[in-house]
PDB file of C-alpha atoms in Angstrom:
ATOM      1  CA  UNK A   1     -57.454 -28.183 -17.114  1.00 71.00           C
ATOM      2  CA  UNK A   2     -60.254 -30.570 -18.020  1.00 86.00           C
ATOM      3  CA  UNK A   3     -63.551 -29.011 -19.192  1.00 88.00           C
ATOM      4  CA  UNK A   4     -66.635 -30.254 -19.449  1.00 90.00           C
ATOM      5  CA  UNK A   5     -69.673 -29.956 -21.943  1.00 88.00           C
ATOM      6  CA  UNK A   6     -71.239 -26.138 -21.449  1.00 87.00           C
ATOM      7  CA  UNK A   7     -67.787 -24.566 -19.908  1.00 88.00           C
ATOM      8  CA  UNK A   8     -66.373 -21.423 -21.367  1.00 84.00           C
ATOM      9  CA  UNK A   9     -62.864 -21.363 -21.581  1.00 81.00           C
ATOM     10  CA  UNK A  10     -60.769 -17.948 -22.010  1.00 78.00           C
ATOM     11  CA  UNK A  11     -57.373 -16.829 -23.941  1.00 73.00           C
ATOM     12  CA  UNK A  12     -55.633 -13.927 -24.415  1.00 69.00           C
ATOM     13  CA  UNK A  13     -55.603 -13.625 -28.287  1.00 65.00           C
ATOM     14  CA  UNK A  14     -51.533 -13.301 -27.183  1.00 66.00           C
ATOM     15  CA  UNK A  15     -51.528 -16.962 -25.870  1.00 68.00           C
ATOM     16  CA  UNK A  16     -50.603 -19.741 -27.694  1.00 62.00           C
ATOM     17  CA  UNK A  17     -53.090 -22.367 -28.157  1.00 63.00           C
ATOM     18  CA  UNK A  18     -54.077 -25.143 -30.405  1.00 68.00           C
ATOM     19  CA  UNK A  19     -56.509 -28.429 -30.270  1.00 73.00           C
ATOM     20  CA  UNK A  20     -56.449 -31.395 -31.893  1.00 76.00           C
ATOM     21  CA  UNK A  21     -58.544 -31.997 -35.520  1.00 78.00           C
ATOM     22  CA  UNK A  22     -62.368 -31.642 -34.902  1.00 80.00           C
ATOM     23  CA  UNK A  23     -63.676 -35.176 -35.796  1.00 87.00           C
ATOM     24  CA  UNK A  24     -66.790 -35.230 -33.620  1.00 88.00           C
ATOM     25  CA  UNK A  25     -70.152 -35.341 -35.797  1.00 89.00           C
ATOM     26  CA  UNK A  26     -72.046 -32.363 -33.785  1.00 88.00           C
ATOM     27  CA  UNK A  27     -70.633 -29.449 -35.133  1.00 82.00           C
ATOM     28  CA  UNK A  28     -67.738 -27.426 -32.969  1.00 75.00           C
ATOM     29  CA  UNK A  29     -68.304 -23.420 -32.435  1.00 75.00           C
ATOM     30  CA  UNK A  30     -66.455 -20.599 -31.000  1.00 72.00           C
ATOM     31  CA  UNK A  31     -67.145 -17.023 -30.119  1.00 72.00           C
ATOM     32  CA  UNK A  32     -63.773 -14.681 -30.534  1.00 69.00           C
ATOM     33  CA  UNK A  33     -64.485 -11.330 -28.780  1.00 69.00           C
ATOM     34  CA  UNK A  34     -62.093  -8.496 -28.607  1.00 66.00           C
ATOM     35  CA  UNK A  35     -61.989  -6.170 -26.347  1.00 67.00           C
ATOM     36  CA  UNK A  36     -60.609  -3.001 -26.197  1.00 64.00           C
ATOM     37  CA  UNK A  37     -60.625   1.005 -26.232  1.00 65.00           C
ATOM     38  CA  UNK A  38     -61.934   3.144 -29.290  1.00 58.00           C
ATOM     39  CA  UNK A  39     -57.995   4.662 -29.664  1.00 59.00           C
ATOM     40  CA  UNK A  40     -56.158   0.776 -29.334  1.00 62.00           C
ATOM     41  CA  UNK A  41     -55.260  -0.520 -33.037  1.00 55.00           C
ATOM     42  CA  UNK A  42     -52.664  -2.898 -34.231  1.00 53.00           C
ATOM     43  CA  UNK A  43     -51.115  -0.224 -36.543  1.00 53.00           C
ATOM     44  CA  UNK A  44     -51.937   3.091 -38.144  1.00 51.00           C
ATOM     45  CA  UNK A  45     -54.510   1.841 -40.782  1.00 53.00           C
ATOM     46  CA  UNK A  46     -53.642  -1.729 -40.123  1.00 54.00           C
ATOM     47  CA  UNK A  47     -57.346  -3.722 -41.693  1.00 57.00           C
ATOM     48  CA  UNK A  48     -57.063  -7.486 -42.296  1.00 61.00           C
ATOM     49  CA  UNK A  49     -59.602  -8.728 -44.442  1.00 74.00           C
ATOM     50  CA  UNK A  50     -61.260 -11.603 -44.258  1.00 82.00           C
ATOM     51  CA  UNK A  51     -61.588 -14.516 -46.985  1.00 86.00           C
ATOM     52  CA  UNK A  52     -64.852 -13.213 -49.407  1.00 88.00           C
ATOM     53  CA  UNK A  53     -65.878 -17.041 -48.943  1.00 89.00           C
ATOM     54  CA  UNK A  54     -66.366 -16.369 -44.996  1.00 87.00           C
ATOM     55  CA  UNK A  55     -67.990 -13.379 -45.494  1.00 88.00           C
ATOM     56  CA  UNK A  56     -70.796 -14.325 -47.702  1.00 92.00           C
ATOM     57  CA  UNK A  57     -74.142 -14.436 -46.504  1.00 92.00           C
ATOM     58  CA  UNK A  58     -72.822 -12.810 -43.445  1.00 92.00           C
ATOM     59  CA  UNK A  59     -75.309  -9.840 -42.678  1.00 91.00           C
ATOM     60  CA  UNK A  60     -74.219  -6.156 -42.442  1.00 90.00           C
ATOM     61  CA  UNK A  61     -74.223  -6.190 -38.548  1.00 89.00           C
ATOM     62  CA  UNK A  62     -72.546  -9.922 -38.854  1.00 89.00           C
ATOM     63  CA  UNK A  63     -69.552  -8.394 -40.795  1.00 87.00           C
ATOM     64  CA  UNK A  64     -69.225  -5.216 -38.529  1.00 86.00           C
ATOM     65  CA  UNK A  65     -68.783  -7.801 -35.357  1.00 82.00           C
ATOM     66  CA  UNK A  66     -65.878  -9.078 -37.580  1.00 82.00           C
ATOM     67  CA  UNK A  67     -64.037  -5.472 -37.933  1.00 78.00           C
ATOM     68  CA  UNK A  68     -60.693  -5.363 -36.270  1.00 71.00           C
ATOM     69  CA  UNK A  69     -59.740  -2.534 -33.369  1.00 65.00           C
ATOM     70  CA  UNK A  70     -58.881   0.632 -34.945  1.00 63.00           C
ATOM     71  CA  UNK A  71     -59.166   4.248 -34.211  1.00 61.00           C
ATOM     72  CA  UNK A  72     -62.293   5.720 -35.837  1.00 61.00           C
ATOM     73  CA  UNK A  73     -60.174   7.870 -38.439  1.00 64.00           C
ATOM     74  CA  UNK A  74     -60.858   4.609 -41.011  1.00 69.00           C
ATOM     75  CA  UNK A  75     -64.430   4.993 -40.912  1.00 77.00           C
ATOM     76  CA  UNK A  76     -65.260   2.012 -38.848  1.00 79.00           C
ATOM     77  CA  UNK A  77     -68.733   0.218 -39.160  1.00 85.00           C
ATOM     78  CA  UNK A  78     -70.523   0.036 -34.965  1.00 84.00           C
ATOM     79  CA  UNK A  79     -72.947  -1.725 -33.763  1.00 85.00           C
ATOM     80  CA  UNK A  80     -75.302   0.058 -31.102  1.00 86.00           C
ATOM     81  CA  UNK A  81     -76.948  -1.590 -28.522  1.00 86.00           C
ATOM     82  CA  UNK A  82     -81.141  -2.386 -29.676  1.00 87.00           C
ATOM     83  CA  UNK A  83     -79.931  -1.706 -33.041  1.00 86.00           C
ATOM     84  CA  UNK A  84     -79.102  -4.306 -36.177  1.00 86.00           C
ATOM     85  CA  UNK A  85     -77.800  -1.771 -38.177  1.00 91.00           C
ATOM     86  CA  UNK A  86     -74.013  -0.604 -37.939  1.00 91.00           C
ATOM     87  CA  UNK A  87     -73.394   2.818 -38.465  1.00 88.00           C
ATOM     88  CA  UNK A  88     -70.337   4.606 -39.446  1.00 86.00           C
ATOM     89  CA  UNK A  89     -68.473   6.045 -36.725  1.00 79.00           C
ATOM     90  CA  UNK A  90     -65.757   8.905 -38.433  1.00 80.00           C
ATOM     91  CA  UNK A  91     -63.610  12.090 -37.049  1.00 80.00           C
ATOM     92  CA  UNK A  92     -64.895  14.832 -37.959  1.00 83.00           C
ATOM     93  CA  UNK A  93     -64.467  16.501 -41.140  1.00 87.00           C
ATOM     94  CA  UNK A  94     -62.122  19.322 -40.072  1.00 89.00           C
ATOM     95  CA  UNK A  95     -59.592  16.504 -38.505  1.00 84.00           C
ATOM     96  CA  UNK A  96     -59.685  14.560 -41.920  1.00 83.00           C
ATOM     97  CA  UNK A  97     -59.078  17.556 -43.831  1.00 88.00           C
ATOM     98  CA  UNK A  98     -56.118  18.223 -40.949  1.00 87.00           C
ATOM     99  CA  UNK A  99     -55.126  14.351 -41.247  1.00 82.00           C
ATOM    100  CA  UNK A 100     -54.506  14.857 -45.494  1.00 86.00           C
ATOM    101  CA  UNK A 101     -53.141  18.335 -45.559  1.00 88.00           C
ATOM    102  CA  UNK A 102     -50.395  17.819 -43.196  1.00 87.00           C
ATOM    103  CA  UNK A 103     -49.688  13.645 -43.949  1.00 81.00           C
ATOM    104  CA  UNK A 104     -50.541  13.589 -46.951  1.00 82.00           C
ATOM    105  CA  UNK A 105     -52.467  10.928 -46.975  1.00 75.00           C
ATOM    106  CA  UNK A 106     -56.150  10.447 -46.189  1.00 69.00           C
ATOM    107  CA  UNK A 107     -54.714   7.278 -43.297  1.00 62.00           C
ATOM    108  CA  UNK A 108     -51.402   7.867 -41.953  1.00 54.00           C
TER     109      UNK A 108
END
């Protein structure tokens, strides 16, 4: 489709897409949002890491937004509406202890 300034284009992250190299003098901005239930994850204990130089200068809230989807068993930082500081969501200590005893690891 033909797009104009101010248009928004949505892609599924499963969609193969691309663009020509950006050569204009002005900056091009992109926002990446992923929506998933809290219990949906790419895989157990899957936690990709952004390059350190990309994270330099980001606030804790900005870093929290860049977290991949994964279950709270991985102590994920979460932003709450109206708050600028993320909180760590975690499973109950009893459940964590159970996982360690049954699976022999902190994150199964």
